[in-house]
PDB file of C-alpha atoms in Angstrom:
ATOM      1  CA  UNK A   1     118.619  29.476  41.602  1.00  0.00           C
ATOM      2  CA  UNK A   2     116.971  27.639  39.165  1.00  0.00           C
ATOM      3  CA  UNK A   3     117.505  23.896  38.080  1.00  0.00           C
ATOM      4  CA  UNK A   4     116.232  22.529  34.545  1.00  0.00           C
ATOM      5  CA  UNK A   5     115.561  18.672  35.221  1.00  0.00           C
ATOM      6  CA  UNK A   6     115.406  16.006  31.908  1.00  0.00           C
ATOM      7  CA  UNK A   7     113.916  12.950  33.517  1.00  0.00           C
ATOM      8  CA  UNK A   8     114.266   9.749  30.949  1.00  0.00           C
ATOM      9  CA  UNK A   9     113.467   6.034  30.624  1.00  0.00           C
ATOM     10  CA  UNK A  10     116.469   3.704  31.057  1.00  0.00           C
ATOM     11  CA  UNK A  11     117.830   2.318  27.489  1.00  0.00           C
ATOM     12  CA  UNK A  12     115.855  -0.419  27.114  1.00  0.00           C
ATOM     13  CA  UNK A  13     113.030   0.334  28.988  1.00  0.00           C
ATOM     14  CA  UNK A  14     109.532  -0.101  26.659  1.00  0.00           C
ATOM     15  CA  UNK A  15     107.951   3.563  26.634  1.00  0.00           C
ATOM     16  CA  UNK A  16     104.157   3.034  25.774  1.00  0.00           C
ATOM     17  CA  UNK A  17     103.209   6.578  25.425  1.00  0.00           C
ATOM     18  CA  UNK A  18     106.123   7.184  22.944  1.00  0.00           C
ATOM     19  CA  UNK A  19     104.880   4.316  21.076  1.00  0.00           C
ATOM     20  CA  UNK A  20     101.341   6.005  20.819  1.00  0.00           C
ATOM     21  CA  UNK A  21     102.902   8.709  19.512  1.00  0.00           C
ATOM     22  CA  UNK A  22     104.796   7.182  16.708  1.00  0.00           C
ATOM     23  CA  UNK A  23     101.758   5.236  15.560  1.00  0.00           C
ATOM     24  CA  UNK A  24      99.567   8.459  15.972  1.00  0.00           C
ATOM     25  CA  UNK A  25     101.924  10.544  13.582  1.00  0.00           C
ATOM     26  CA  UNK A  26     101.844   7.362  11.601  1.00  0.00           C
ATOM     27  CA  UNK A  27      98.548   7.526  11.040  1.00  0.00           C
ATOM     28  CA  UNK A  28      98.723  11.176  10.333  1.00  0.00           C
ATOM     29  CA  UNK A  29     101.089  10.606   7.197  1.00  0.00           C
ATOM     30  CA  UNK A  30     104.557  11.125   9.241  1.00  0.00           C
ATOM     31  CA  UNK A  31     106.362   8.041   8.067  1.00  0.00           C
ATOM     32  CA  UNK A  32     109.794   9.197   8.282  1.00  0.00           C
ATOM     33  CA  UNK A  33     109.315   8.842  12.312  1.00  0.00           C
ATOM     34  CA  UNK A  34     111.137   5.789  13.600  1.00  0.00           C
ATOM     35  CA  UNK A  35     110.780   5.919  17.168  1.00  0.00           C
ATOM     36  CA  UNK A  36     109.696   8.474  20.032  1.00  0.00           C
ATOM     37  CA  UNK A  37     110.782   8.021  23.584  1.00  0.00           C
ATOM     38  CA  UNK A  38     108.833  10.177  25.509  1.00  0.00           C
ATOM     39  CA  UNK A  39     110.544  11.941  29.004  1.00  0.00           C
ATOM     40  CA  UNK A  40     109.980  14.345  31.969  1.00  0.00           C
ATOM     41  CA  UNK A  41     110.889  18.078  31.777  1.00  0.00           C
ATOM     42  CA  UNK A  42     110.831  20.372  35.099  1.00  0.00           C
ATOM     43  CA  UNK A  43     112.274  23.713  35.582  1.00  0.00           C
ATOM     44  CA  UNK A  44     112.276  24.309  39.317  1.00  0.00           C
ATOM     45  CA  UNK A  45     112.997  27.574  41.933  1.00  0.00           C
ATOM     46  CA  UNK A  46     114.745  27.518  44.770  1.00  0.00           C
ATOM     47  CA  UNK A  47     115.649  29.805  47.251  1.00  0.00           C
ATOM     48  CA  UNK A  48     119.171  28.769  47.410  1.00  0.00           C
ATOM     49  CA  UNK A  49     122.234  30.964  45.978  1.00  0.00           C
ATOM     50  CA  UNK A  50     124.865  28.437  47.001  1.00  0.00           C
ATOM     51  CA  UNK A  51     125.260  26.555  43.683  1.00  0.00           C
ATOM     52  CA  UNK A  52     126.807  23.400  45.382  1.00  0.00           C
ATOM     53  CA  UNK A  53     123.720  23.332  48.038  1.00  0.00           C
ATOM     54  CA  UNK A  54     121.277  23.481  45.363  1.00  0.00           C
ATOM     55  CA  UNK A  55     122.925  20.849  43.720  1.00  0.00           C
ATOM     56  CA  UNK A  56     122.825  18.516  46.285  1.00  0.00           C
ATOM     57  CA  UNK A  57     119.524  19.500  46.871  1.00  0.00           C
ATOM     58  CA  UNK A  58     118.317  18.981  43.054  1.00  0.00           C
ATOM     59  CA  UNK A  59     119.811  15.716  43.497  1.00  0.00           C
ATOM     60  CA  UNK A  60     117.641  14.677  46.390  1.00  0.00           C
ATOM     61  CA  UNK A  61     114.892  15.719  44.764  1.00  0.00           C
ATOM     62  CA  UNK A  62     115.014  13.758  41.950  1.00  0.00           C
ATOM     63  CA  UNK A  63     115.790  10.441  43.354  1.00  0.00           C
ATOM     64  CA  UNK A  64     112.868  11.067  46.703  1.00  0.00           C
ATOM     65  CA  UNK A  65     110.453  11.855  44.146  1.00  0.00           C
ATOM     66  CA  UNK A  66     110.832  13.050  40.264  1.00  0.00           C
ATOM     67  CA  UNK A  67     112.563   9.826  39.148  1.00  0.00           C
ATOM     68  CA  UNK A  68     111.695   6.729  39.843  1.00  0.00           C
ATOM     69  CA  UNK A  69     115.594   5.350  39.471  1.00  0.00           C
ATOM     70  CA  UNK A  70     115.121   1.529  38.447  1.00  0.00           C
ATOM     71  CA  UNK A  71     113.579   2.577  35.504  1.00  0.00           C
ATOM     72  CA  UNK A  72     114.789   6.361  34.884  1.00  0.00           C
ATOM     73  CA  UNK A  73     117.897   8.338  34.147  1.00  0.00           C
ATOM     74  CA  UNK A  74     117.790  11.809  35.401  1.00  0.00           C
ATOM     75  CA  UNK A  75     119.695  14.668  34.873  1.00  0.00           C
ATOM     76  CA  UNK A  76     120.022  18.279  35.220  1.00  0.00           C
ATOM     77  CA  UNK A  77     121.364  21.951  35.039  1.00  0.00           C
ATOM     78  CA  UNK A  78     121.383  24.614  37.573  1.00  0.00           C
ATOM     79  CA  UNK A  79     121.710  28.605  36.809  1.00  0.00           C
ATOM     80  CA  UNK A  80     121.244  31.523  38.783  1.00  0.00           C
ATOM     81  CA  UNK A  81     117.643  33.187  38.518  1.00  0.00           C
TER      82      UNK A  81
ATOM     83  CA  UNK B   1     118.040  13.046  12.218  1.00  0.00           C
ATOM     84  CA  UNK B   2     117.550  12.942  15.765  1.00  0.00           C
ATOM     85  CA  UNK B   3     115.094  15.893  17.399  1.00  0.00           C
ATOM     86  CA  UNK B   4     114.987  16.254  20.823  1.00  0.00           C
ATOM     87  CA  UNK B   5     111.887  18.100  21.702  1.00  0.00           C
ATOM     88  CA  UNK B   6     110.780  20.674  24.754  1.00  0.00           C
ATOM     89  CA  UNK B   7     107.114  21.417  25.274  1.00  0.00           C
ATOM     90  CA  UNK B   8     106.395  24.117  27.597  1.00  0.00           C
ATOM     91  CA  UNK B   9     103.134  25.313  29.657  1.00  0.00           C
ATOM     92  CA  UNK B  10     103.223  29.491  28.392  1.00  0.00           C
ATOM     93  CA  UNK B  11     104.149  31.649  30.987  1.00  0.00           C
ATOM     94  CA  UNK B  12     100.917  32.674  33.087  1.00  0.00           C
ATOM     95  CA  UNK B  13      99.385  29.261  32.413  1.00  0.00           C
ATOM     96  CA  UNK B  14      98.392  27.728  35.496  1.00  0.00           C
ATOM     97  CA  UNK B  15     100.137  24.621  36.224  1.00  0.00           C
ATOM     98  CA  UNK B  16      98.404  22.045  38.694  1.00  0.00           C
ATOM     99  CA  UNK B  17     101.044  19.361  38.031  1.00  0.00           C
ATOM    100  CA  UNK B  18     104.000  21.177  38.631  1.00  0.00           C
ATOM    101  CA  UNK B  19     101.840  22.694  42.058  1.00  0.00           C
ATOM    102  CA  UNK B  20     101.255  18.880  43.209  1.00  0.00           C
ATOM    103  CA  UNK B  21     105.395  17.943  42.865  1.00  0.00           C
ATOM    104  CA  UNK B  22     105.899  21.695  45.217  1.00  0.00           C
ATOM    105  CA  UNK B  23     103.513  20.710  47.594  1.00  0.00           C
ATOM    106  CA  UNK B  24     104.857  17.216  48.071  1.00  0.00           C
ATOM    107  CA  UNK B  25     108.332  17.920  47.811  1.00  0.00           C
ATOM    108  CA  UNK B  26     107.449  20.793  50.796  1.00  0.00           C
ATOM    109  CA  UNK B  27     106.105  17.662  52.704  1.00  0.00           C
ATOM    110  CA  UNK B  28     109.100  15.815  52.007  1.00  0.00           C
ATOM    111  CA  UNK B  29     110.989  19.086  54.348  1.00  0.00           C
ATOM    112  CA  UNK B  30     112.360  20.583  50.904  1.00  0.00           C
ATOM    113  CA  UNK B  31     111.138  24.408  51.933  1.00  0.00           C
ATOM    114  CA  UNK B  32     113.799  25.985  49.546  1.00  0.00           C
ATOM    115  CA  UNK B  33     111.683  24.778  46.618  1.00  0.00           C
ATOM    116  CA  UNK B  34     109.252  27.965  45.410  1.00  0.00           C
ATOM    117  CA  UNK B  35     107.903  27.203  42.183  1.00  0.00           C
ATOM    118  CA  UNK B  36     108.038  23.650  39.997  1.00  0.00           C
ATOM    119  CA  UNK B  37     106.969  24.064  35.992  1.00  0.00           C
ATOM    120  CA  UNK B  38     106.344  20.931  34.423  1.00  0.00           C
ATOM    121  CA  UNK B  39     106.388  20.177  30.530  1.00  0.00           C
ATOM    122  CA  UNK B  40     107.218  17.521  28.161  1.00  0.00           C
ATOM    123  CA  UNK B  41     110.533  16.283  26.592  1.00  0.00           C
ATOM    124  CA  UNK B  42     110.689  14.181  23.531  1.00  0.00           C
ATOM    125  CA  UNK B  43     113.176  12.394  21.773  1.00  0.00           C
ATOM    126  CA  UNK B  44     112.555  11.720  18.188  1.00  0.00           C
ATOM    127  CA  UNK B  45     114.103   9.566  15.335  1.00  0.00           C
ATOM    128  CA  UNK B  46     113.796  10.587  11.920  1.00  0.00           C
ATOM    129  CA  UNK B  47     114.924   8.627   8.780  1.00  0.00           C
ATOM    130  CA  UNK B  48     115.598  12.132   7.070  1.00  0.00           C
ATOM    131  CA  UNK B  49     119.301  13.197   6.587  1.00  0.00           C
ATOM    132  CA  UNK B  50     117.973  16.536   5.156  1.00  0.00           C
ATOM    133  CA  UNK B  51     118.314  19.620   8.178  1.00  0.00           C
ATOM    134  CA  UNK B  52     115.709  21.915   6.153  1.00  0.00           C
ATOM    135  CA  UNK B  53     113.631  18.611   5.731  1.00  0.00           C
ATOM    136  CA  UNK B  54     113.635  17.359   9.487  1.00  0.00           C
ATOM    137  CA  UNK B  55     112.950  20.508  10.720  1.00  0.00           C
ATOM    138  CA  UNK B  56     110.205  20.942   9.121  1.00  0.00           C
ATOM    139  CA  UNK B  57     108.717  17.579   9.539  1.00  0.00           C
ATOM    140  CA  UNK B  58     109.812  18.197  13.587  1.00  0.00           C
ATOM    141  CA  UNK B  59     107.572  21.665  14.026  1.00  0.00           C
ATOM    142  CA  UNK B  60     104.842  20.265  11.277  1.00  0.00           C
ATOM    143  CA  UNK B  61     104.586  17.436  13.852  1.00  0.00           C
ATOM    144  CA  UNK B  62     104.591  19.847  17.404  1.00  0.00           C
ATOM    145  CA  UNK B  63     101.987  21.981  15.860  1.00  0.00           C
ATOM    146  CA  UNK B  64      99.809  19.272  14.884  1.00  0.00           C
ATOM    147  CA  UNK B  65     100.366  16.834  17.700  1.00  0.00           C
ATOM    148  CA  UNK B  66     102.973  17.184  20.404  1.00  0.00           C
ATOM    149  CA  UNK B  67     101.887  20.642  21.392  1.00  0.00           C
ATOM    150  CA  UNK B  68      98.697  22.630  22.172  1.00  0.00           C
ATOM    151  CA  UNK B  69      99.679  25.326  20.712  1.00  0.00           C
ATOM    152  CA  UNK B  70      96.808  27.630  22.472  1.00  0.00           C
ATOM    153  CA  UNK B  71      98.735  27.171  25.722  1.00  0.00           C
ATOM    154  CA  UNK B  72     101.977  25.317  24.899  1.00  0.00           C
ATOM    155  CA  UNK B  73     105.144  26.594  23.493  1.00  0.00           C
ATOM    156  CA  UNK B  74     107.539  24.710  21.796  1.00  0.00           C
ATOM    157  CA  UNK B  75     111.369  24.295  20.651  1.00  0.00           C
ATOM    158  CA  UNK B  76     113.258  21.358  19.367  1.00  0.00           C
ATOM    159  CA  UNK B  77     116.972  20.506  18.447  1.00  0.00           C
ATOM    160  CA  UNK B  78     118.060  18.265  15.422  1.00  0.00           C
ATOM    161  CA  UNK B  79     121.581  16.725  15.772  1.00  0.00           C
ATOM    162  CA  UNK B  80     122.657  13.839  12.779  1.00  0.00           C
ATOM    163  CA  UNK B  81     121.907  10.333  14.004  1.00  0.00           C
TER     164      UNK B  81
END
């Protein structure tokens, strides 16, 4: 299967590199740009068919090692591949 | 406007990032896992009410800044704020 993972900062939580970017397209004449919050994208493969192992697994993942959880929200979809 | 943004490694790109995260997650015991692609997600806040106006202002600003467009592709959503 294959899971699509969105990895983002907590409301709340200052995002440095999104704030680069809105001065940076500041600076470049975009002025209607209020705010950028910059997050995590991953599409991953796994050998798995089972959709509710996979999801479980996906899971896992994410909180063991793509998200760091006091600060990040994560979420995800699965599909067959 | 609101964009939410997705910026994408092209297919046949190598991707070292997304390599690292397979080869630790295989550490961590998580064998199922065959291939991890890694890109970039963006959430952007636009004082435009305009759809024709935002969108344009949205792939103005991933051609000129959020992607490389050489070996990135890119695709965005608007949704009313």
């Amino acid at each position: 299967m294959k899971a699509t993972v969105y990895v983002t900062l907590k409301a709340g939580i200052h995002d440095p590199q999104g704030e680069a970017i809105r001065q940076s397209l500041s600076t470049l004449g975009f002025d209607s740009i209020q705010g950028v919050r910059v997050g995590k994208y991953l599409e991953i493969e796994i050998s798995e068919t089972d959709p509710s192992t996979t999801e479980a697994t996906v899971k896992q993942i994410c909180e063991k090692l793509l998200a760091n959880t006091v600060i990040e929200d994560f979420r995800f979809e699965l599909r067959a591949s």
